[in-house]
Amino acid sequence: AQTVTQSQPEMSVQEAETVTLSCTYDTSESDYYLFWYKQPPSRQMILVIRQEAYKQQNATENRFSVNFQKAAKSFSLKISDSQLGDAAMYFCAYLSSNTGKLIFGQGTTLQVKP
Amino acid sequence: KAGVTQTPRYLIKTRGQQVTLSCSPISGHRSVSWYQQTPGQGLQFLFEYFSETQRNKGNFPGRFSGRQFSNSRSEMNVSTLELGDSALYLCASRRQTGGTGELFFGEGSRLTVL
């Protein structure tokens, strides 16, 4: 069975600085998707960035980028120029190609200090 | 383009009652998944429906059931409610099923069981 682990329950960053959130996963599948979702206090889960496992190039979306290390099964999220609106719970998620279900990590609460 | 709509947003029930939650996916999306979010267990997959068929089911008791209609709208039902069923229930939709495509989430239905 696949598992996703986020080892940092809480992180904080100064506004305009850069922060990296860690995620590791375990799987025997070769084809899958990885995602980072953001859940602000309003509770709606918002997709931040996605990575297809077959792509070697790391995904980038504006200030958000990932460091995808397939062999190490690592998928970290880097947030550059952090903004107050980035404060939220961040979830790393694995989409199984076999079951089609999303497996979430425990989440990392990000605090952005002004 | 309207997002995923979940109703009701909040509800309070007592032990032993049953509850039905509704989810309207994004137009054109045929897959609907349900997730339970609790502080203790995190985000857990309940089930996924695609073209009115349950495609996969998580490790939840038979009290949790769902269905999907021909217009892709989905409902989930929890019978004989227990205190531990108190949670945020999230619905997510995507175009296809299987191991591709990101999921778009609704705002959730907050269930409190007294």
Coordinates of N, CA and C in Angstrom, one line a residue:
Chain A
A1 N 0.8 -1.2 0.0 CA 0.0 0.0 0.0 C 0.9 1.3 0.0
Q2 N 0.3 2.3 -0.6 CA 1.1 3.5 -0.7 C 0.9 4.3 0.6
T3 N 2.0 5.0 0.9 CA 1.9 5.9 2.1 C 2.6 7.2 1.7
V4 N 2.2 8.3 2.4 CA 2.7 9.6 2.2 C 3.1 10.2 3.6
T5 N 4.3 10.7 3.8 CA 4.7 11.2 5.1 C 5.2 12.6 5.0
Q6 N 4.6 13.4 5.8 CA 5.1 14.8 6.0 C 5.6 14.9 7.4
S7 N 6.9 15.1 7.5 CA 7.6 15.0 8.8 C 7.6 16.3 9.6
Q8 N 7.1 17.4 9.0 CA 7.1 18.7 9.6 C 5.6 19.1 9.9
P9 N 5.2 18.9 11.2 CA 3.8 19.3 11.5 C 3.6 20.8 11.4
E10 N 4.6 21.6 11.7 CA 4.5 23.0 11.6 C 5.7 23.7 11.1
M11 N 5.6 24.7 10.3 CA 6.7 25.5 9.8 C 6.3 26.9 9.9
S12 N 7.3 27.8 10.0 CA 7.1 29.2 9.9 C 8.1 29.9 9.0
V13 N 7.7 31.0 8.4 CA 8.6 31.7 7.5 C 8.3 33.2 7.6
Q14 N 9.3 33.9 7.4 CA 9.1 35.4 7.4 C 8.6 35.8 6.0
E15 N 7.7 36.8 6.0 CA 7.2 37.3 4.8 C 8.3 37.7 3.9
A16 N 8.2 37.3 2.6 CA 9.1 37.6 1.5 C 10.3 36.6 1.5
E17 N 10.4 35.7 2.5 CA 11.4 34.7 2.5 C 11.0 33.4 1.8
T18 N 11.9 32.5 1.7 CA 11.6 31.2 1.1 C 11.5 30.1 2.1
V19 N 10.6 29.2 1.9 CA 10.4 28.0 2.8 C 10.2 26.8 1.9
T20 N 10.7 25.6 2.5 CA 10.5 24.4 1.8 C 9.8 23.4 2.7
L21 N 8.8 22.8 2.2 CA 8.0 21.8 2.9 C 8.4 20.4 2.4
S22 N 8.6 19.5 3.3 CA 9.1 18.1 2.9 C 8.0 17.1 2.8
C23 N 8.2 16.2 1.9 CA 7.2 15.1 1.7 C 8.0 13.9 1.1
T24 N 7.7 12.7 1.7 CA 8.2 11.5 1.2 C 7.1 10.5 1.0
Y25 N 7.2 9.6 0.1 CA 6.2 8.7 -0.2 C 6.8 7.3 -0.4
D26 N 5.9 6.3 -0.3 CA 6.3 4.9 -0.6 C 5.4 4.3 -1.5
T27 N 5.9 3.7 -2.6 CA 5.0 3.0 -3.6 C 5.8 2.1 -4.4
S28 N 5.1 1.1 -4.9 CA 5.8 0.2 -5.9 C 5.3 0.4 -7.3
E29 N 4.4 1.4 -7.4 CA 4.0 1.8 -8.8 C 5.0 2.6 -9.5
S30 N 5.0 2.6 -10.8 CA 5.9 3.4 -11.6 C 5.2 4.6 -12.2
D31 N 3.9 4.5 -12.3 CA 3.1 5.6 -12.9 C 2.2 6.2 -11.8
Y32 N 2.3 7.4 -11.5 CA 1.5 8.1 -10.5 C 1.6 9.6 -10.7
Y33 N 0.7 10.3 -9.9 CA 0.8 11.7 -9.9 C 1.0 12.1 -8.4
L34 N 1.7 13.3 -8.2 CA 1.9 13.8 -6.9 C 1.3 15.3 -6.9
F35 N 0.8 15.6 -5.8 CA 0.2 17.0 -5.7 C 0.6 17.6 -4.4
W36 N 0.5 18.9 -4.4 CA 0.5 19.7 -3.2 C -0.8 20.5 -3.1
Y37 N -1.6 20.3 -2.0 CA -2.8 21.0 -1.9 C -2.6 21.9 -0.7
K38 N -3.3 23.1 -0.7 CA -3.4 24.1 0.3 C -4.8 24.1 0.9
Q39 N -4.8 24.1 2.2 CA -6.1 24.2 2.9 C -6.1 25.4 3.9
P40 N -6.6 26.6 3.4 CA -6.6 27.7 4.3 C -7.7 27.6 5.4
P41 N -7.8 28.5 6.3 CA -8.8 28.3 7.4 C -10.2 28.3 6.8
S42 N -10.5 28.7 5.6 CA -11.8 28.6 5.0 C -12.2 27.2 4.7
R43 N -11.2 26.3 4.8 CA -11.3 24.8 4.7 C -11.3 24.3 3.3
Q44 N -11.5 25.1 2.2 CA -11.5 24.5 0.9 C -10.1 24.1 0.4
M45 N -10.0 22.9 0.0 CA -8.7 22.4 -0.5 C -8.4 23.0 -1.9
I46 N -7.3 23.6 -2.0 CA -6.9 24.2 -3.3 C -5.7 23.6 -3.8
L47 N -5.7 23.2 -5.1 CA -4.5 22.6 -5.7 C -3.4 23.7 -5.9
V48 N -2.2 23.4 -5.5 CA -1.1 24.3 -5.6 C -0.3 23.9 -6.8
I49 N 0.1 22.6 -6.9 CA 1.0 22.2 -8.0 C 0.9 20.7 -8.1
R50 N 1.1 20.2 -9.3 CA 1.1 18.8 -9.6 C 2.3 18.4 -10.4
Q51 N 2.6 17.1 -10.2 CA 3.8 16.5 -10.8 C 3.5 15.1 -11.4
E52 N 3.7 14.9 -12.6 CA 3.6 13.6 -13.2 C 4.9 12.8 -12.9
A53 N 4.8 11.6 -12.5 CA 5.9 10.8 -12.1 C 6.9 10.5 -13.3
Y54 N 6.3 10.5 -14.5 CA 7.1 10.2 -15.7 C 7.9 11.4 -16.2
K55 N 7.6 12.5 -15.7 CA 8.3 13.8 -16.1 C 9.5 14.0 -15.1
Q56 N 10.6 14.2 -15.7 CA 11.8 14.4 -14.9 C 11.9 15.9 -14.5
Q57 N 11.3 16.8 -15.3 CA 11.4 18.2 -15.0 C 10.5 18.5 -13.8
N58 N 11.0 19.3 -12.9 CA 10.3 19.7 -11.8 C 9.2 20.7 -12.1
A59 N 8.0 20.5 -11.6 CA 6.9 21.5 -11.9 C 7.1 22.8 -11.2
T60 N 6.6 23.8 -11.8 CA 6.7 25.2 -11.3 C 5.4 25.9 -11.6
E61 N 4.9 26.6 -10.6 CA 3.7 27.5 -10.7 C 4.0 28.8 -10.0
N62 N 4.4 29.8 -10.8 CA 4.7 31.1 -10.2 C 5.7 31.0 -9.0
R63 N 5.3 31.3 -7.8 CA 6.2 31.3 -6.7 C 6.4 29.9 -6.1
F64 N 5.6 28.9 -6.6 CA 5.7 27.5 -6.1 C 6.4 26.6 -7.0
S65 N 7.3 25.8 -6.5 CA 8.0 24.9 -7.3 C 8.3 23.6 -6.4
V66 N 8.5 22.5 -7.1 CA 8.8 21.3 -6.4 C 10.2 20.8 -6.7
N67 N 10.7 19.9 -5.8 CA 11.9 19.2 -6.1 C 11.5 17.7 -6.0
F68 N 11.3 17.1 -7.2 CA 10.9 15.8 -7.3 C 12.1 14.8 -7.5
Q69 N 12.3 14.0 -6.5 CA 13.4 13.0 -6.6 C 12.7 11.6 -6.6
K70 N 12.5 11.1 -7.8 CA 11.8 9.8 -7.9 C 12.4 8.7 -7.3
A71 N 13.7 8.6 -7.4 CA 14.5 7.4 -6.9 C 14.4 7.5 -5.3
A72 N 14.5 8.7 -4.8 CA 14.5 8.8 -3.4 C 13.0 8.9 -2.8
K73 N 12.1 9.0 -3.7 CA 10.6 9.1 -3.4 C 10.4 10.3 -2.5
S74 N 10.9 11.4 -3.0 CA 10.8 12.6 -2.3 C 10.1 13.7 -3.1
F75 N 9.3 14.5 -2.5 CA 8.6 15.5 -3.3 C 8.4 16.7 -2.4
S76 N 9.3 17.6 -2.4 CA 9.2 18.8 -1.5 C 8.7 20.0 -2.3
L77 N 8.1 20.9 -1.5 CA 7.5 22.1 -2.1 C 8.3 23.3 -1.6
K78 N 8.7 24.1 -2.6 CA 9.4 25.4 -2.2 C 8.5 26.6 -2.5
I79 N 8.3 27.4 -1.5 CA 7.5 28.6 -1.7 C 8.5 29.8 -1.6
S80 N 8.6 30.5 -2.7 CA 9.4 31.7 -2.7 C 8.6 33.0 -2.5
D81 N 9.3 34.0 -1.9 CA 8.7 35.3 -1.7 C 7.4 35.1 -0.9
S82 N 7.4 34.4 0.2 CA 6.2 34.0 0.9 C 5.4 35.3 1.2
Q83 N 4.1 35.0 1.1 CA 3.1 36.1 1.4 C 2.2 35.7 2.5
L84 N 1.5 36.7 3.2 CA 0.7 36.4 4.3 C -0.4 35.4 3.9
G85 N -0.9 35.5 2.7 CA -2.0 34.6 2.2 C -1.5 33.2 1.9
D86 N -0.2 32.9 2.1 CA 0.2 31.5 1.9 C 0.0 30.8 3.2
A87 N -0.3 31.4 4.3 CA -0.5 30.7 5.6 C -1.7 29.8 5.4
A88 N -1.5 28.5 5.7 CA -2.5 27.5 5.5 C -1.9 26.1 6.0
M89 N -2.7 25.1 5.9 CA -2.2 23.7 6.0 C -1.9 23.3 4.6
Y90 N -0.8 22.6 4.4 CA -0.4 22.1 3.2 C -0.3 20.6 3.2
F91 N -1.0 20.0 2.2 CA -1.0 18.5 2.2 C -0.3 18.1 0.9
C92 N 0.6 17.1 1.1 CA 1.2 16.4 0.0 C 0.3 15.2 -0.3
A93 N 0.1 14.9 -1.6 CA -0.9 13.8 -1.9 C -0.4 13.0 -3.1
Y94 N -0.7 11.7 -3.0 CA -0.2 10.7 -4.0 C -1.5 10.2 -4.7
L95 N -1.5 10.2 -6.0 CA -2.7 9.6 -6.8 C -2.2 8.3 -7.3
S96 N -2.9 7.2 -6.9 CA -2.5 5.9 -7.3 C -3.1 5.6 -8.7
S97 N -2.3 5.1 -9.6 CA -2.7 4.8 -10.9 C -3.6 3.6 -10.9
N98 N -3.5 2.7 -9.9 CA -4.3 1.5 -9.9 C -5.6 1.8 -9.3
T99 N -5.7 2.4 -8.2 CA -7.0 2.6 -7.5 C -7.6 4.0 -7.8
G100 N -6.9 4.9 -8.3 CA -7.5 6.2 -8.5 C -7.8 7.0 -7.3
K101 N -7.3 6.6 -6.1 CA -7.6 7.3 -4.9 C -6.4 8.1 -4.5
L102 N -6.7 9.3 -3.8 CA -5.7 10.2 -3.4 C -5.3 9.8 -2.0
I103 N -4.0 9.7 -1.8 CA -3.5 9.4 -0.4 C -2.8 10.6 0.1
F104 N -3.2 11.1 1.2 CA -2.7 12.3 1.8 C -1.7 12.1 2.9
G105 N -0.7 13.0 3.0 CA 0.1 13.1 4.1 C -0.6 13.7 5.3
Q106 N 0.1 13.8 6.4 CA -0.6 14.3 7.6 C -0.8 15.9 7.6
G107 N -0.1 16.5 6.7 CA -0.2 18.0 6.6 C 0.9 18.7 7.4
T108 N 1.2 19.9 6.8 CA 2.1 20.8 7.5 C 1.4 22.2 7.6
T109 N 1.4 22.7 8.8 CA 0.8 24.0 9.0 C 1.9 25.1 8.8
L110 N 1.6 25.9 7.8 CA 2.6 27.0 7.5 C 2.1 28.3 8.1
Q111 N 3.0 28.9 8.9 CA 2.7 30.2 9.5 C 3.6 31.2 8.7
V112 N 3.1 32.3 8.3 CA 3.8 33.4 7.7 C 3.9 34.6 8.6
K113 N 5.0 35.0 9.0 CA 5.2 36.1 9.9 C 5.4 37.4 9.2
P114 N 4.7 38.5 9.5 CA 4.9 39.8 8.8 C 6.2 40.5 9.3
Chain B
K1 N -16.9 29.4 -14.6 CA -17.2 27.9 -14.4 C -17.4 27.6 -12.9
A2 N -18.5 27.1 -12.6 CA -18.8 26.8 -11.2 C -17.9 25.7 -10.7
G3 N -17.6 25.8 -9.4 CA -16.7 24.8 -8.8 C -17.6 23.6 -8.2
V4 N -17.0 22.8 -7.4 CA -17.6 21.7 -6.8 C -18.5 22.3 -5.6
T5 N -19.8 21.9 -5.6 CA -20.7 22.4 -4.7 C -21.2 21.3 -3.7
Q6 N -21.0 21.6 -2.4 CA -21.5 20.6 -1.4 C -22.6 21.2 -0.6
T7 N -23.6 20.4 -0.3 CA -24.6 20.8 0.6 C -25.0 19.7 1.5
P8 N -25.4 19.9 2.7 CA -25.3 21.3 3.4 C -23.9 21.6 3.8
R9 N -23.6 22.8 4.2 CA -22.3 23.1 4.6 C -22.1 22.7 6.1
Y10 N -23.1 22.8 6.9 CA -23.0 22.5 8.3 C -24.3 21.7 8.7
L11 N -24.1 20.7 9.5 CA -25.2 20.1 10.1 C -24.9 19.4 11.4
I12 N -25.9 19.3 12.2 CA -25.8 18.7 13.5 C -26.8 17.5 13.6
K13 N -26.3 16.4 14.0 CA -27.2 15.2 14.2 C -26.9 14.6 15.5
T14 N -27.8 13.7 15.9 CA -27.6 12.9 17.2 C -27.3 11.5 16.8
R15 N -26.7 10.8 17.8 CA -26.3 9.4 17.6 C -27.5 8.6 17.2
G16 N -27.3 7.7 16.2 CA -28.3 6.8 15.8 C -29.1 7.3 14.5
Q17 N -29.0 8.6 14.3 CA -29.7 9.2 13.1 C -28.9 8.9 11.9
Q18 N -29.4 9.2 10.7 CA -28.7 9.1 9.5 C -28.6 10.4 8.8
V19 N -27.7 10.5 7.9 CA -27.5 11.8 7.2 C -27.1 11.6 5.8
T20 N -27.6 12.5 4.9 CA -27.2 12.4 3.5 C -26.6 13.7 3.1
L21 N -25.4 13.6 2.4 CA -24.7 14.8 2.0 C -24.7 14.7 0.4
S22 N -24.7 15.9 -0.1 CA -24.8 16.0 -1.6 C -23.6 16.7 -2.2
C23 N -23.2 16.4 -3.4 CA -22.1 16.9 -4.1 C -22.4 17.1 -5.5
S24 N -22.3 18.3 -6.0 CA -22.4 18.6 -7.5 C -21.0 18.9 -8.1
P25 N -20.5 18.1 -9.0 CA -19.2 18.3 -9.5 C -19.1 19.4 -10.5
I26 N -17.9 19.7 -10.9 CA -17.7 20.7 -11.9 C -18.3 20.1 -13.2
S27 N -18.9 21.0 -14.0 CA -19.5 20.6 -15.2 C -18.5 19.9 -16.1
G28 N -18.9 18.7 -16.6 CA -18.0 17.9 -17.5 C -17.2 16.9 -16.7
H29 N -17.2 17.0 -15.4 CA -16.5 16.0 -14.6 C -17.4 14.8 -14.3
R30 N -16.9 13.6 -14.5 CA -17.7 12.4 -14.3 C -17.3 11.6 -13.1
S31 N -16.2 12.0 -12.5 CA -15.7 11.2 -11.3 C -15.9 12.1 -10.1
V32 N -16.5 11.5 -9.1 CA -16.7 12.1 -7.8 C -16.1 11.2 -6.7
S33 N -15.3 11.8 -5.9 CA -14.7 11.1 -4.7 C -15.1 11.8 -3.4
W34 N -15.2 11.0 -2.4 CA -15.5 11.5 -1.1 C -14.4 11.2 -0.1
Y35 N -14.1 12.2 0.8 CA -13.0 12.0 1.8 C -13.5 12.5 3.1
Q36 N -13.1 11.8 4.1 CA -13.4 12.3 5.5 C -12.2 12.9 6.1
Q37 N -12.3 14.0 6.7 CA -11.2 14.7 7.4 C -11.5 14.9 8.9
T38 N -10.6 14.3 9.7 CA -10.7 14.5 11.1 C -9.3 14.9 11.7
P39 N -9.3 15.6 12.8 CA -8.0 15.9 13.4 C -7.1 14.7 13.7
G40 N -7.7 13.6 14.1 CA -7.0 12.5 14.5 C -6.5 11.6 13.4
Q41 N -7.4 11.4 12.4 CA -7.1 10.5 11.3 C -6.7 11.2 10.0
G42 N -6.8 12.5 10.0 CA -6.4 13.2 8.8 C -7.4 13.0 7.7
L43 N -7.0 13.0 6.4 CA -7.8 12.8 5.3 C -7.8 11.4 4.8
Q44 N -9.0 10.8 4.8 CA -9.2 9.4 4.4 C -10.2 9.2 3.3
F45 N -9.8 8.4 2.4 CA -10.6 8.1 1.2 C -11.8 7.3 1.6
L46 N -13.0 7.7 1.2 CA -14.2 7.0 1.4 C -14.6 6.1 0.2
F47 N -14.9 6.8 -0.9 CA -15.2 6.0 -2.2 C -15.1 7.0 -3.3
E48 N -15.1 6.4 -4.5 CA -15.1 7.1 -5.8 C -16.2 6.6 -6.7
Y49 N -16.9 7.5 -7.3 CA -17.9 7.1 -8.3 C -17.6 7.6 -9.7
F50 N -17.8 6.8 -10.7 CA -17.6 7.2 -12.0 C -18.7 6.6 -12.9
S51 N -19.3 7.5 -13.7 CA -20.4 7.0 -14.5 C -21.4 6.1 -13.7
E52 N -21.8 6.6 -12.6 CA -22.8 6.0 -11.7 C -22.4 4.7 -11.1
T53 N -21.1 4.3 -11.2 CA -20.6 3.1 -10.6 C -19.5 3.4 -9.6
Q54 N -19.6 2.7 -8.5 CA -18.6 2.8 -7.5 C -17.3 2.1 -8.0
R55 N -16.3 2.9 -8.1 CA -15.0 2.4 -8.6 C -14.1 1.8 -7.6
N56 N -14.1 2.4 -6.4 CA -13.2 2.0 -5.4 C -13.8 2.4 -4.0
K57 N -13.5 1.8 -3.0 CA -14.0 2.0 -1.7 C -12.9 2.0 -0.6
G58 N -12.9 2.9 0.3 CA -11.9 2.9 1.4 C -12.3 2.0 2.5
N59 N -11.5 2.0 3.6 CA -11.8 1.1 4.7 C -12.7 1.7 5.7
F60 N -14.0 1.8 5.3 CA -15.0 2.4 6.2 C -16.1 1.3 6.3
P61 N -16.8 1.3 7.5 CA -17.9 0.3 7.6 C -19.0 0.5 6.7
G62 N -19.9 -0.5 6.6 CA -21.0 -0.4 5.6 C -22.0 0.7 5.9
R63 N -21.9 1.3 7.1 CA -22.8 2.4 7.4 C -22.6 3.6 6.4
F64 N -21.4 3.6 5.8 CA -21.1 4.7 4.8 C -21.4 4.1 3.4
S65 N -22.2 4.8 2.8 CA -22.6 4.4 1.4 C -22.7 5.7 0.5
G66 N -22.8 5.4 -0.8 CA -22.9 6.5 -1.7 C -23.6 6.1 -3.0
R67 N -23.8 7.1 -3.8 CA -24.3 6.8 -5.1 C -24.1 8.0 -6.0
Q68 N -24.2 7.7 -7.3 CA -24.0 8.8 -8.3 C -25.1 8.8 -9.3
F69 N -25.6 9.9 -9.7 CA -26.7 10.0 -10.6 C -26.2 10.2 -12.0
S70 N -27.1 10.1 -12.9 CA -26.8 10.2 -14.4 C -26.2 11.6 -14.7
N71 N -26.5 12.6 -13.9 CA -25.9 14.0 -14.2 C -24.6 14.2 -13.4
S72 N -24.0 13.1 -12.9 CA -22.8 13.0 -12.1 C -22.9 13.5 -10.7
R73 N -24.0 14.1 -10.3 CA -24.1 14.5 -8.9 C -24.0 13.3 -8.0
S74 N -23.5 13.5 -6.8 CA -23.3 12.3 -6.0 C -23.9 12.6 -4.6
E75 N -24.3 11.6 -3.9 CA -24.7 11.7 -2.5 C -24.0 10.6 -1.7
M76 N -23.7 11.0 -0.5 CA -23.2 10.0 0.4 C -24.1 9.9 1.7
N77 N -24.3 8.7 2.2 CA -25.2 8.5 3.3 C -24.4 7.8 4.4
V78 N -24.7 8.3 5.6 CA -24.1 7.6 6.8 C -25.3 7.3 7.7
S79 N -25.4 6.0 8.0 CA -26.6 5.6 8.8 C -26.1 5.3 10.2
T80 N -27.0 5.2 11.1 CA -26.7 4.9 12.5 C -25.4 5.7 13.0
L81 N -25.6 7.0 13.0 CA -24.4 7.9 13.3 C -23.8 7.6 14.6
E82 N -22.5 7.7 14.7 CA -21.7 7.6 15.9 C -21.0 8.9 16.1
L83 N -20.6 9.1 17.4 CA -19.8 10.3 17.7 C -18.6 10.5 16.9
G84 N -17.9 9.3 16.6 CA -16.7 9.4 15.8 C -16.9 9.7 14.3
D85 N -18.2 9.9 13.9 CA -18.4 10.3 12.5 C -18.4 11.8 12.4
S86 N -18.2 12.5 13.5 CA -18.1 13.9 13.4 C -16.8 14.3 12.6
A87 N -17.0 15.0 11.5 CA -15.9 15.2 10.6 C -16.3 16.3 9.6
L88 N -15.2 16.7 8.8 CA -15.5 17.4 7.6 C -15.5 16.4 6.5
Y89 N -16.5 16.4 5.7 CA -16.6 15.5 4.6 C -16.4 16.3 3.3
L90 N -15.4 15.9 2.6 CA -15.0 16.6 1.4 C -15.3 15.8 0.1
C91 N -15.8 16.5 -0.8 CA -16.1 15.9 -2.1 C -15.1 16.5 -3.1
A92 N -14.7 15.6 -4.1 CA -13.8 16.1 -5.1 C -14.2 15.6 -6.5
S93 N -14.0 16.3 -7.5 CA -14.4 15.9 -8.8 C -13.2 16.0 -9.8
R94 N -13.3 15.2 -10.8 CA -12.3 15.3 -11.9 C -13.0 14.7 -13.2
R95 N -12.3 15.0 -14.3 CA -12.9 14.5 -15.6 C -13.0 13.0 -15.7
Q96 N -11.9 12.4 -15.4 CA -11.8 10.9 -15.6 C -11.5 10.2 -14.3
T97 N -11.5 8.9 -14.4 CA -11.1 8.2 -13.2 C -9.7 7.6 -13.5
G98 N -9.3 6.7 -12.6 CA -8.0 6.1 -12.8 C -6.8 7.0 -12.3
G99 N -5.7 6.8 -12.8 CA -4.5 7.5 -12.3 C -4.1 8.8 -12.9
T100 N -5.0 9.5 -13.5 CA -4.7 10.8 -14.1 C -5.6 11.9 -13.6
G101 N -5.1 13.1 -13.7 CA -5.9 14.3 -13.5 C -6.0 14.7 -12.0
E102 N -6.0 16.0 -11.8 CA -6.1 16.5 -10.5 C -7.5 16.5 -10.0
L103 N -7.7 16.4 -8.7 CA -9.0 16.5 -8.1 C -9.3 17.9 -7.7
F104 N -10.5 18.4 -7.9 CA -10.9 19.7 -7.4 C -12.0 19.5 -6.3
F105 N -11.7 20.2 -5.2 CA -12.5 19.9 -4.0 C -13.6 21.0 -3.8
G106 N -14.6 20.5 -3.1 CA -15.6 21.4 -2.6 C -15.2 22.0 -1.3
E107 N -16.1 22.8 -0.7 CA -15.8 23.4 0.6 C -16.1 22.5 1.8
G108 N -16.7 21.4 1.5 CA -17.0 20.4 2.5 C -18.3 20.6 3.3
S109 N -18.7 19.5 3.9 CA -19.9 19.5 4.8 C -19.4 19.1 6.2
R110 N -19.6 20.1 7.1 CA -19.1 19.8 8.5 C -20.2 19.2 9.2
L111 N -20.0 17.9 9.6 CA -21.0 17.1 10.4 C -20.6 17.0 11.8
T112 N -21.5 17.4 12.7 CA -21.3 17.2 14.1 C -22.3 16.2 14.7
V113 N -21.9 15.2 15.3 CA -22.8 14.2 15.9 C -22.7 14.3 17.4
L114 N -23.9 14.6 18.0 CA -24.0 14.8 19.4 C -24.6 13.5 20.1

